[in-house]
PDB file of C-alpha atoms and ligand atoms in Angstrom:
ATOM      1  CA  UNK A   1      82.311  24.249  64.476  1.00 71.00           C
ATOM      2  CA  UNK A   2      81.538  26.262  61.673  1.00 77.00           C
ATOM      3  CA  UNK A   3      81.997  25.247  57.972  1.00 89.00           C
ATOM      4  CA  UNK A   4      81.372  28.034  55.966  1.00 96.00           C
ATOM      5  CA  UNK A   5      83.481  31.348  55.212  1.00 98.00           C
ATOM      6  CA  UNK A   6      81.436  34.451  55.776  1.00 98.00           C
ATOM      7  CA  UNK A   7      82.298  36.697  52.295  1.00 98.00           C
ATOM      8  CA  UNK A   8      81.304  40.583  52.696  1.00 98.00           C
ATOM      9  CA  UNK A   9      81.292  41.671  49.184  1.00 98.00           C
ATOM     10  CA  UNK A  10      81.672  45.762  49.093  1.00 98.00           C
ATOM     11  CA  UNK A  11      79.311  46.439  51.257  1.00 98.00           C
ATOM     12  CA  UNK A  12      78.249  50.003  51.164  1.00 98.00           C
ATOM     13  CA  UNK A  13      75.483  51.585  53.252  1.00 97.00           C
ATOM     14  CA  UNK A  14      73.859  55.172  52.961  1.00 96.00           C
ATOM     15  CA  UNK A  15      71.551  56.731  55.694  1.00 96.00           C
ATOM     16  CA  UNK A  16      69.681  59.060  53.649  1.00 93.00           C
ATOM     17  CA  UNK A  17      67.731  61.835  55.751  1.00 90.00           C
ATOM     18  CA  UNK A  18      66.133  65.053  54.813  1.00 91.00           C
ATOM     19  CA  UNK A  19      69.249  66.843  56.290  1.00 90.00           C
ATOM     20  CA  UNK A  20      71.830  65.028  54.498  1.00 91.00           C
ATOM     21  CA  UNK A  21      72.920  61.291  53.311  1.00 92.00           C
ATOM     22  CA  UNK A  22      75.583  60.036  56.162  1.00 93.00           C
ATOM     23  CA  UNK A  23      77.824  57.078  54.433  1.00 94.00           C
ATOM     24  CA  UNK A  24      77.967  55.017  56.981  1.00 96.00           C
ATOM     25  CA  UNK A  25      79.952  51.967  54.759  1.00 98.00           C
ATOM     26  CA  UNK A  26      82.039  52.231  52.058  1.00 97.00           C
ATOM     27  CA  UNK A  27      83.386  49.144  50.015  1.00 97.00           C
ATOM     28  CA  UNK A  28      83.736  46.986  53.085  1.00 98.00           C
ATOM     29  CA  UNK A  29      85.672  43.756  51.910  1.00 98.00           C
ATOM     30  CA  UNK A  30      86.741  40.692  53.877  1.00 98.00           C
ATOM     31  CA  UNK A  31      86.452  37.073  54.126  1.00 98.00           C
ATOM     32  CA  UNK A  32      86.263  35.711  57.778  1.00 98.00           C
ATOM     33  CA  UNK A  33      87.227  31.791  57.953  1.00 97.00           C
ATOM     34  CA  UNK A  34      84.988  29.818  58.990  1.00 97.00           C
ATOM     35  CA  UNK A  35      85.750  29.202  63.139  1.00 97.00           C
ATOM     36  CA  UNK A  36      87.894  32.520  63.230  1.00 98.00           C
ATOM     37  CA  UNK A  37      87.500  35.115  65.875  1.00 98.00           C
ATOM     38  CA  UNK A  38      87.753  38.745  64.274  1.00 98.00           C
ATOM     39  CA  UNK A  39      87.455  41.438  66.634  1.00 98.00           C
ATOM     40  CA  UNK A  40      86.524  44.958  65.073  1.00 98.00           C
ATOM     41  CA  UNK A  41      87.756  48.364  66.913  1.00 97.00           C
ATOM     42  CA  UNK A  42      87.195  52.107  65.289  1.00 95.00           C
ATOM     43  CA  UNK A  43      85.978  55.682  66.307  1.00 94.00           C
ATOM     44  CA  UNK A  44      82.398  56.271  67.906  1.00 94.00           C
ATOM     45  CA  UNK A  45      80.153  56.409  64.649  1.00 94.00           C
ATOM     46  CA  UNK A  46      82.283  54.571  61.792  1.00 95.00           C
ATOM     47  CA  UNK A  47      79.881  51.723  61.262  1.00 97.00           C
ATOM     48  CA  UNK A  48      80.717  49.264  63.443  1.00 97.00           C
ATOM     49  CA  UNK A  49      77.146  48.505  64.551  1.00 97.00           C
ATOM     50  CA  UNK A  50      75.627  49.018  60.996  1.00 97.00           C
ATOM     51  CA  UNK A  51      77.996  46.249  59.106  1.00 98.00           C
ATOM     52  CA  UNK A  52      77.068  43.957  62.370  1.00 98.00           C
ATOM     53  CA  UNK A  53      73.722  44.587  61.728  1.00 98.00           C
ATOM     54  CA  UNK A  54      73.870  44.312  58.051  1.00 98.00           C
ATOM     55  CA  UNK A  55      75.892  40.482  58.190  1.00 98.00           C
ATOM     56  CA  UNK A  56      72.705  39.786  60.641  1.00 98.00           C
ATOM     57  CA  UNK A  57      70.141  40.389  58.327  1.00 97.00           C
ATOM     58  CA  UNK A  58      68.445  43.195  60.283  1.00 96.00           C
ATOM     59  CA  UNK A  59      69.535  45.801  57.785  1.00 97.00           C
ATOM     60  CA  UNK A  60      68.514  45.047  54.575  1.00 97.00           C
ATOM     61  CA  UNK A  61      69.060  48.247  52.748  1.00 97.00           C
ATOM     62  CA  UNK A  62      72.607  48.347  51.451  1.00 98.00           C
ATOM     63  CA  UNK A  63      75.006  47.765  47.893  1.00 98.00           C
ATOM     64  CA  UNK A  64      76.880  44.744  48.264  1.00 98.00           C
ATOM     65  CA  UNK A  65      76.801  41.450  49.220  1.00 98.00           C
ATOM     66  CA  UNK A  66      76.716  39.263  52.385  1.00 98.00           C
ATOM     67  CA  UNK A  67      77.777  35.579  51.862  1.00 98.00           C
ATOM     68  CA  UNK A  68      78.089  32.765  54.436  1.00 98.00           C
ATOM     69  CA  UNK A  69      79.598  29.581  51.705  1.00 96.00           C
ATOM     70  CA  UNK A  70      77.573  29.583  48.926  1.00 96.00           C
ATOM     71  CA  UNK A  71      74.202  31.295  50.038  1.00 96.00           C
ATOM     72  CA  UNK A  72      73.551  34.523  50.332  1.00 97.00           C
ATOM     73  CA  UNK A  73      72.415  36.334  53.488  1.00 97.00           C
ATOM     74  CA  UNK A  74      69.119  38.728  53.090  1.00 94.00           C
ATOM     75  CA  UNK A  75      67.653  38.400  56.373  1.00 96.00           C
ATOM     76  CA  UNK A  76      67.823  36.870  59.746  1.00 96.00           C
ATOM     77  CA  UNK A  77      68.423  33.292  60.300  1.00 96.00           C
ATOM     78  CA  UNK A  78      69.255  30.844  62.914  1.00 95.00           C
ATOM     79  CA  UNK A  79      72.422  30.837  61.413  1.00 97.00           C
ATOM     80  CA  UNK A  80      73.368  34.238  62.871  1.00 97.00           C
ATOM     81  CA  UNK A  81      73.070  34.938  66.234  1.00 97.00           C
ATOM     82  CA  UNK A  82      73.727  37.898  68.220  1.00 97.00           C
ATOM     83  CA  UNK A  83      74.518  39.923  71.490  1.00 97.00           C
ATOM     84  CA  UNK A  84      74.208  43.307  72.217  1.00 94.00           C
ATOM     85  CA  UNK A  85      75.338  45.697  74.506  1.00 91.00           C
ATOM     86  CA  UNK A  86      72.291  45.724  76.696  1.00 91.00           C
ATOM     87  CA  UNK A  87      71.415  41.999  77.753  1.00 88.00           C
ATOM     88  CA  UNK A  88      67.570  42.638  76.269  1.00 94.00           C
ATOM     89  CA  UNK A  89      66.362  39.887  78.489  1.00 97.00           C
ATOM     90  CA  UNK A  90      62.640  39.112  79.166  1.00 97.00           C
ATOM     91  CA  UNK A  91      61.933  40.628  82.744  1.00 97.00           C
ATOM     92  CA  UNK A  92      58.858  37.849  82.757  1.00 97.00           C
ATOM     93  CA  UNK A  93      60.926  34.823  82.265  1.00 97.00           C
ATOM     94  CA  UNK A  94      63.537  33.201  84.266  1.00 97.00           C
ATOM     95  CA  UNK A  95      66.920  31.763  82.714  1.00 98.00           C
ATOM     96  CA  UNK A  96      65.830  28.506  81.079  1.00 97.00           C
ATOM     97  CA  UNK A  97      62.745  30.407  79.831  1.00 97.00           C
ATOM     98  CA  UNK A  98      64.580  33.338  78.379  1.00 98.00           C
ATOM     99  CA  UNK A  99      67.210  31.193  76.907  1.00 98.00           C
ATOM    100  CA  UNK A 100      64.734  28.688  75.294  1.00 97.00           C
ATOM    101  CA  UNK A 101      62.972  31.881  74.029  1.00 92.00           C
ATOM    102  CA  UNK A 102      60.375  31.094  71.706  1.00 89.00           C
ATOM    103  CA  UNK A 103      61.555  26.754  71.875  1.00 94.00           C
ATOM    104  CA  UNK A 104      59.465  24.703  74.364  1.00 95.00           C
ATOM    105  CA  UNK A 105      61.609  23.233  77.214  1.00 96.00           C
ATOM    106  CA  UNK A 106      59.145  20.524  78.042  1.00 97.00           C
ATOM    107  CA  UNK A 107      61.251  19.136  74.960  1.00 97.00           C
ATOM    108  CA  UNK A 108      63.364  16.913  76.106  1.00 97.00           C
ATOM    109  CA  UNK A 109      66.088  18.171  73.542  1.00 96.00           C
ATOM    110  CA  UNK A 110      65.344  21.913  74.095  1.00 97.00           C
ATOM    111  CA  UNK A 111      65.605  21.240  77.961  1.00 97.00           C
ATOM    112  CA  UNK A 112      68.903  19.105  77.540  1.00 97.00           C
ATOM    113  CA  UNK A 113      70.556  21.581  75.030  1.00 96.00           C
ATOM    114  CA  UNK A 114      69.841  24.537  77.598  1.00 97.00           C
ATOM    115  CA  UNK A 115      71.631  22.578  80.215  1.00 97.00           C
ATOM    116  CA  UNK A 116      74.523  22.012  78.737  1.00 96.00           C
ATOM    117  CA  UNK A 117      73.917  26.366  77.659  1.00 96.00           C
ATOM    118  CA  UNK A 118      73.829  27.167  81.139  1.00 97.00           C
ATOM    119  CA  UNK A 119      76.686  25.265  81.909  1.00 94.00           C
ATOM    120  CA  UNK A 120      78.758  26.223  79.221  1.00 93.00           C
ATOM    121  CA  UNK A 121      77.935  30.066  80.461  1.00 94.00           C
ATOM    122  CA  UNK A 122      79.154  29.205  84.035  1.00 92.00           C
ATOM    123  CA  UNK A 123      75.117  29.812  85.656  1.00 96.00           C
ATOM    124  CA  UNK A 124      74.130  26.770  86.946  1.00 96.00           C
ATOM    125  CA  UNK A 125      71.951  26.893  89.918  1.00 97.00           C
ATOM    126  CA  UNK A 126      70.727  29.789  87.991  1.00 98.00           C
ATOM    127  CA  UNK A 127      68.182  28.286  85.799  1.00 97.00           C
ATOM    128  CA  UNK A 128      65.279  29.339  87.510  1.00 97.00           C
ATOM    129  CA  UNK A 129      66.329  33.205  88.660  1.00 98.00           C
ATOM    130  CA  UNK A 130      64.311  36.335  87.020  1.00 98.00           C
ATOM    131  CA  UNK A 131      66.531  38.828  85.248  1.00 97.00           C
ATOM    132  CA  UNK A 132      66.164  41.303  88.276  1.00 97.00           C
ATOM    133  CA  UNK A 133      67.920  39.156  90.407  1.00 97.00           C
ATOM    134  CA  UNK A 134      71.038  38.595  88.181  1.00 97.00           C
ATOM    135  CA  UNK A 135      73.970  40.732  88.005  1.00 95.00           C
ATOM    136  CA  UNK A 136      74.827  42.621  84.637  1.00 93.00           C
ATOM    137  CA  UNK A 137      77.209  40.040  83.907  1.00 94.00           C
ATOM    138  CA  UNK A 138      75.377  37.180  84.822  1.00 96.00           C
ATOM    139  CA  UNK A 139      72.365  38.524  82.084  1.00 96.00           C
ATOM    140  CA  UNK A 140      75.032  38.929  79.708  1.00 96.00           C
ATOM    141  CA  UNK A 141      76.256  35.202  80.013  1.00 96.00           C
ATOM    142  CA  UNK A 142      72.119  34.073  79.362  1.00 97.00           C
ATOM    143  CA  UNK A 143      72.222  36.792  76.629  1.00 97.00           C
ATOM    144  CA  UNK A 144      74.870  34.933  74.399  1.00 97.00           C
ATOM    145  CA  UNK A 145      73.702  31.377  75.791  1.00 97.00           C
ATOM    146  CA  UNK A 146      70.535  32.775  74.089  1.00 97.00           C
ATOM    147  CA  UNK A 147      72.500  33.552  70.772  1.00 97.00           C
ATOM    148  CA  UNK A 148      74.264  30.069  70.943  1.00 96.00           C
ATOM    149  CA  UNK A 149      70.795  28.479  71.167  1.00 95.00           C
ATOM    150  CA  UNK A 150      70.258  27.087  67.163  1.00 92.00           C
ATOM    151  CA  UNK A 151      74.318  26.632  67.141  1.00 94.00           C
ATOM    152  CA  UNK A 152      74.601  29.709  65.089  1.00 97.00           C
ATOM    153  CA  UNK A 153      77.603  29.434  62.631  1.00 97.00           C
ATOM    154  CA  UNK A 154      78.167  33.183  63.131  1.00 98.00           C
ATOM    155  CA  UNK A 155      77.990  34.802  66.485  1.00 98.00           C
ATOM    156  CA  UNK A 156      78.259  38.606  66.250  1.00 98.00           C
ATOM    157  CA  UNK A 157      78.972  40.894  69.354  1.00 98.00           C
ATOM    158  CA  UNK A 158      78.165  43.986  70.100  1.00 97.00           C
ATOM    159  CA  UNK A 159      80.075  45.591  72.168  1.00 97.00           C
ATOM    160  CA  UNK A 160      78.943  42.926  74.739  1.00 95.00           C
ATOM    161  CA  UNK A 161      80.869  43.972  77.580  1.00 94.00           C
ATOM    162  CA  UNK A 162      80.496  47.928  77.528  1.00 91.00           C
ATOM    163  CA  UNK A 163      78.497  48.321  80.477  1.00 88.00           C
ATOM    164  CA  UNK A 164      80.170  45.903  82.815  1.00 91.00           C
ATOM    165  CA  UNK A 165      83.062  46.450  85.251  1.00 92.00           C
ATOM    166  CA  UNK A 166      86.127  46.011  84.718  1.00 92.00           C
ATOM    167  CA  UNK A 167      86.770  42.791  86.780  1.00 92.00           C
ATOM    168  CA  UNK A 168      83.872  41.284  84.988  1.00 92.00           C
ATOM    169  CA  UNK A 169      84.463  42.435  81.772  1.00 94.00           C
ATOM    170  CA  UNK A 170      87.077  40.169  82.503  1.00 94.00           C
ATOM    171  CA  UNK A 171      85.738  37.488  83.733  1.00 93.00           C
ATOM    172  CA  UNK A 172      83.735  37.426  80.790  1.00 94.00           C
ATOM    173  CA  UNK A 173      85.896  37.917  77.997  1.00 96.00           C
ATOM    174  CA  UNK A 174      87.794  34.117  79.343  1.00 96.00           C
ATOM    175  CA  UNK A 175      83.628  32.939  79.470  1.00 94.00           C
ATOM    176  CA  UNK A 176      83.467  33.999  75.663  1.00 96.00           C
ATOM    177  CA  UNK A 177      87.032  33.075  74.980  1.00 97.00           C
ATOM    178  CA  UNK A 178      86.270  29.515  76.234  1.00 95.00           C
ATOM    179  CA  UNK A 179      83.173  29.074  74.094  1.00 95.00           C
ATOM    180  CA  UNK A 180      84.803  29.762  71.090  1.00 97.00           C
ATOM    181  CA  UNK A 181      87.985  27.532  71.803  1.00 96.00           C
ATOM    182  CA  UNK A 182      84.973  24.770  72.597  1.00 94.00           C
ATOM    183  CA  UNK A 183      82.541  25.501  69.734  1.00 94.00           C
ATOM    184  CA  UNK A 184      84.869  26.770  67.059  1.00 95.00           C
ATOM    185  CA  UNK A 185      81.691  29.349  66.171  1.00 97.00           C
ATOM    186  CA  UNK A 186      82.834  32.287  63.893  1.00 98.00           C
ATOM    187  CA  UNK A 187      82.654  35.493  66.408  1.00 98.00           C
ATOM    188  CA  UNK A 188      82.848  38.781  65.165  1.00 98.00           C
ATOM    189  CA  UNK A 189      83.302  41.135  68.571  1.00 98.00           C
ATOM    190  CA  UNK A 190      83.157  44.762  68.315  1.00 98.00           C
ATOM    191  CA  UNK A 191      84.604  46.692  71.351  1.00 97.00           C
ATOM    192  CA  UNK A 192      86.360  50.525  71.992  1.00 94.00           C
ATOM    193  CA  UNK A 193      88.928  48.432  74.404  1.00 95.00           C
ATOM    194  CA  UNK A 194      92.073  48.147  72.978  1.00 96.00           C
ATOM    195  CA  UNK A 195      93.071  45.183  75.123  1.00 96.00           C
ATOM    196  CA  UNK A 196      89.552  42.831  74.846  1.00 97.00           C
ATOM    197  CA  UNK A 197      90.583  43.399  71.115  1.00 97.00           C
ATOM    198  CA  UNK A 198      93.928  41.429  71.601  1.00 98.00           C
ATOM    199  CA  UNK A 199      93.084  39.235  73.706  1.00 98.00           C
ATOM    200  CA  UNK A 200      89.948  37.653  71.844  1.00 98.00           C
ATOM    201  CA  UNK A 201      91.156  37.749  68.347  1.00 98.00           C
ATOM    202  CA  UNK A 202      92.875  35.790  65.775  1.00 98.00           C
ATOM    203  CA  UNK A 203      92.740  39.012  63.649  1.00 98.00           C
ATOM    204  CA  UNK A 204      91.759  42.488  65.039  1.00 98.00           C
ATOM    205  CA  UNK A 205      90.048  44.917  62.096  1.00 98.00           C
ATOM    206  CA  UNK A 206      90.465  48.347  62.367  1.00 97.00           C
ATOM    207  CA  UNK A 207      87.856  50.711  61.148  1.00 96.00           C
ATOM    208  CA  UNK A 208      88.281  54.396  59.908  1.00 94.00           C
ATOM    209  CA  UNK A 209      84.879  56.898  59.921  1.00 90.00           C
ATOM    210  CA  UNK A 210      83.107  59.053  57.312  1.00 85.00           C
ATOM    211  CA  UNK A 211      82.575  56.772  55.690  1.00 90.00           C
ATOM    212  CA  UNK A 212      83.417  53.525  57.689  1.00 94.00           C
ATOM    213  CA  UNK A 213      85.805  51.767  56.036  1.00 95.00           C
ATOM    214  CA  UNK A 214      88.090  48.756  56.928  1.00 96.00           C
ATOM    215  CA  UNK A 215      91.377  50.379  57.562  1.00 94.00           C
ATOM    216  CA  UNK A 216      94.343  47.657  58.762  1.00 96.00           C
ATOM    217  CA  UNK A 217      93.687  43.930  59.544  1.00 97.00           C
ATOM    218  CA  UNK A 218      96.286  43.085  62.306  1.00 97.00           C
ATOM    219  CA  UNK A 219      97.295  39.315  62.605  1.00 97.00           C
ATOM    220  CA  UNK A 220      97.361  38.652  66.396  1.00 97.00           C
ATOM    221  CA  UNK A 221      99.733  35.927  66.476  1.00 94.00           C
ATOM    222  CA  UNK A 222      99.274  34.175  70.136  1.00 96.00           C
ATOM    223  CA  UNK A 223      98.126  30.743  71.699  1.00 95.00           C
ATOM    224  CA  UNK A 224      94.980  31.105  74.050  1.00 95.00           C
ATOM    225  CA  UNK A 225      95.482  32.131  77.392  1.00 94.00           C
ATOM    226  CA  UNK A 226      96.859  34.972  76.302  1.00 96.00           C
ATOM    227  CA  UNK A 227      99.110  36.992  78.745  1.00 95.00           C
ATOM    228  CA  UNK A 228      98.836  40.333  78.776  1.00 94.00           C
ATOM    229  CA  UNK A 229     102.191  41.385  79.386  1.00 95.00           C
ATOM    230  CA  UNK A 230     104.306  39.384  76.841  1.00 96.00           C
ATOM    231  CA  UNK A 231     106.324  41.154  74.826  1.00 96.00           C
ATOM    232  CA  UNK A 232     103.977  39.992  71.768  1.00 96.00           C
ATOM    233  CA  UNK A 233     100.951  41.253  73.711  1.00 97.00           C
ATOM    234  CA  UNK A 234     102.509  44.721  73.963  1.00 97.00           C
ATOM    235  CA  UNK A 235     103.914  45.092  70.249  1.00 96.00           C
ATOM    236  CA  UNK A 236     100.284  44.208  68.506  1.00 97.00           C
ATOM    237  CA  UNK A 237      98.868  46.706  71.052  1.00 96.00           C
ATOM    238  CA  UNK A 238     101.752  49.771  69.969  1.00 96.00           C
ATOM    239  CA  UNK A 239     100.840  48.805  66.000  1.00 95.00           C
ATOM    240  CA  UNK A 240      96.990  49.065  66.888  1.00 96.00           C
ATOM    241  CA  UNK A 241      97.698  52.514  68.565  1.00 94.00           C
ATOM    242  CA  UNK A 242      99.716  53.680  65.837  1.00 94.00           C
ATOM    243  CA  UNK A 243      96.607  52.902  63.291  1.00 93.00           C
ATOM    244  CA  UNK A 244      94.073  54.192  65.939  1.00 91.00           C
ATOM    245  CA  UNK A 245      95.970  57.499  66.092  1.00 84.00           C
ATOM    246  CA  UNK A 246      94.574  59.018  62.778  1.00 78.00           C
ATOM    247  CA  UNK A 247      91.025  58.006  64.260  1.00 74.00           C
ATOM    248  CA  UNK A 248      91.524  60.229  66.989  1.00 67.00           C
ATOM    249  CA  UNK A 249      91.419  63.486  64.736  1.00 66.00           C
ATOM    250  CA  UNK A 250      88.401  62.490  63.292  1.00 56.00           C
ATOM    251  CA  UNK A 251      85.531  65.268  63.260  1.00 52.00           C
ATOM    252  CA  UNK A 252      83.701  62.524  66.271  1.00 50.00           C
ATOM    253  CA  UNK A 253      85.682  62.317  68.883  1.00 47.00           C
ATOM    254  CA  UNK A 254      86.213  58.160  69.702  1.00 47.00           C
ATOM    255  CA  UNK A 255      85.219  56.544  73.030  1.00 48.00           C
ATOM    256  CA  UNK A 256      87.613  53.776  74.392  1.00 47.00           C
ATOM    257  CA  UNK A 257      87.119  51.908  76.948  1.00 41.00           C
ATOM    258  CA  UNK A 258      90.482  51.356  77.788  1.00 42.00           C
ATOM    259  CA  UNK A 259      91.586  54.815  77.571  1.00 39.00           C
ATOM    260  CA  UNK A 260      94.322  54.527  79.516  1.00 35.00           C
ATOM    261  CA  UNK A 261      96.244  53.170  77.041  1.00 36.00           C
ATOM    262  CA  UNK A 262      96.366  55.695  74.256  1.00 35.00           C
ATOM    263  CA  UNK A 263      98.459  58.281  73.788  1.00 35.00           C
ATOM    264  CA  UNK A 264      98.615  61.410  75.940  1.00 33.00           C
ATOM    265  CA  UNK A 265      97.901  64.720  74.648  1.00 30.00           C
TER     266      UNK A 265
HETATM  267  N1  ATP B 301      69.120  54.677  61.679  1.00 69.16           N
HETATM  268  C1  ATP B 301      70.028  55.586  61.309  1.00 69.16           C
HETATM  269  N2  ATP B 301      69.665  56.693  60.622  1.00 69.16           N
HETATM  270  C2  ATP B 301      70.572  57.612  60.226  1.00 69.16           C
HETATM  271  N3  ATP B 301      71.891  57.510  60.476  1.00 69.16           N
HETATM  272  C3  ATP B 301      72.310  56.435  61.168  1.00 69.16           C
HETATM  273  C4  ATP B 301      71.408  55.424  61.627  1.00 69.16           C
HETATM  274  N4  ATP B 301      72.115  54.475  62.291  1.00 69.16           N
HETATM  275  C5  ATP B 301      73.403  54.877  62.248  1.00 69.16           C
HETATM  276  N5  ATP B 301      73.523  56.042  61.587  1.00 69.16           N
HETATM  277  C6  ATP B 301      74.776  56.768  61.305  1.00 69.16           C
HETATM  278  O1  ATP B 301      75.668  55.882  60.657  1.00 69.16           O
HETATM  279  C7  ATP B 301      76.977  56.023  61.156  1.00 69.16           C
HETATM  280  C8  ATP B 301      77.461  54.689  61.690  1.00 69.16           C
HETATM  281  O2  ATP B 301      76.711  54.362  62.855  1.00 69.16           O
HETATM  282  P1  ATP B 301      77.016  53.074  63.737  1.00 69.16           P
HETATM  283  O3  ATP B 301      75.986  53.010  64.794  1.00 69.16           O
HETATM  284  O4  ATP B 301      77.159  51.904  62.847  1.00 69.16           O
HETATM  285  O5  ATP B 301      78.437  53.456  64.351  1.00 69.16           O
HETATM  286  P2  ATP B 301      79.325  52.659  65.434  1.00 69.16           P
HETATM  287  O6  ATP B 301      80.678  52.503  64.842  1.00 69.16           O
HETATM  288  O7  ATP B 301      78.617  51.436  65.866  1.00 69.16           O
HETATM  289  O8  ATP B 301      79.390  53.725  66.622  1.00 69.16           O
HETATM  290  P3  ATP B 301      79.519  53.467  68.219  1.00 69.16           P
HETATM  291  O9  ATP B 301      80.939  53.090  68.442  1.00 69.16           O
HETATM  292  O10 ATP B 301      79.197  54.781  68.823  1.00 69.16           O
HETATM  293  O11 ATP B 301      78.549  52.395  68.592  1.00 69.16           O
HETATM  294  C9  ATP B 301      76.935  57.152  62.192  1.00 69.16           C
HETATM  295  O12 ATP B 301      77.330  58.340  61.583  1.00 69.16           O
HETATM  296  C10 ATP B 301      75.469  57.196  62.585  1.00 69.16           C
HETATM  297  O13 ATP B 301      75.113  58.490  62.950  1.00 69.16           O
HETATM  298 MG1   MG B 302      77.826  50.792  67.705  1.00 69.16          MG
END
């Protein structure tokens, strides 16, 4: 369970390049409780990726400030942990070995806490299988057991589920759903589907490009399961679409997922 409330203090971010600066962040502002689950949705190039990379401490280089409580957030820590879109497993390492990462699992606590990882993940019977003989979503699952490793008080989630099918998308948004109603971990998701938005998320953020800025913050006001087709379901979905819809005549065209739900035309 995490403790702490994750401040962003207007965060602003500037690529700066011989062919132009591209302002990537503008005066981002939020405080995420701690335990929430925000989900963040936006056009193809509004930032999405930078302000997760800038709460982890991989991007330094930025006006603003990154809180988690009372400390401030500079760099990396086993605070933070994170999944990307692309599992990044080690090829030479098998489950336990990749989850353990750089921990020793003839530790009797390392060895117990990746159990109850793999477990947690739905792999067991798993443990000792190479990445190459896993599915995509099965390398995704030891991808955030990975994260969850030093019980991060922040996961953050990069479009996590982009490259899987649609059954196992899924399949995997009730794995990630399940963690968080277990662990009470912060999560901040970013996806282009509409629907994983809704369906994760106490509060979905909306994000608006050139330069990424935080747009609407939409209340999603449902017990876990959710069901899809509830009347509730459908209404946040129709608000979301009717913030998305400026988004769409931005100068970068946006890539959902889910494109099936937005509007024709
Ligand atoms: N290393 C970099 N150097 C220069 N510009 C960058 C760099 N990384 C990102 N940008 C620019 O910053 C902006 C925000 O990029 P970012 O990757 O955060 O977008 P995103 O919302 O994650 O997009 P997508 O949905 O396609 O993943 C874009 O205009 C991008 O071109
Ligand atoms: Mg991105």
């Amino acid at each position: 369970m995490s403790e702490s409330s994750l401040y962003l203090n207007r965060i602003t971010k500037v690529f700066r390049s011989p062919q132009g600066d591209v302002h990537a962040l503008r005066d981002v502002q939020l405080v995420i409780d701690p335990g929430e689950f925000l989900t963040v949705i936006g056009p193809s190039g509004c930032g999405k990726s930078t302000l997760l990379k800038i709460i982890a401490g991989l991007d330094t280089d930025y006006d603003g400030e990154v809180r988690l409580g009372e400390r401030t957030l500079s760099k990396p820590g086993t605070d933070r942990g994170f999944v990307f879109q692309e599992h990044r497993l080690f090829p030479w390492l098998n489950v336990e070995q990749n989850i353990a990462a750089n921990l020793s699992l003839k530790d009797p606590k390392v060895k117990k806490q990746v159990q109850e990882l793999i477990d947690l993940v739905r792999l067991n019977g798993f443990e000792r299988a190479y990445p190459r003989e896993l599915s995509g979503g099965m390398s995704q699952r030891v991808a955030i057991a990975r994260a969850l490793l030093r019980n991060p008080e922040v996961l953050l989630l990069d479009e996590p589920f982009g490259a899987l099918d649609a059954f196992t998308r899924a399949h995997l948004q009730e794995v990630i759903r399940d963690i968080w109603l277990t662990k009470r971990t912060t999560m901040i998701l970013v996806t282009h589907d509409i629907d994983e938005a809704i369906v994760l998320a106490g509060r979905v953020v909306v994000m608006t490009s050139r330069p990424g800025r935080l747009h609407k913050v939409i209340p999603v006001p449902m017990p876990h399961p959710r069901n899809r087709a509830s009347s509730v379901f459908q209404e946040v979905r129709s608000l979301l679409l009717e913030e998305l819809e400026p988004t769409l005549h931005d100068k970068q065209k946006p890539r959902y997922a889910n494109r099936e739900v937005l509007p024709s035309g």
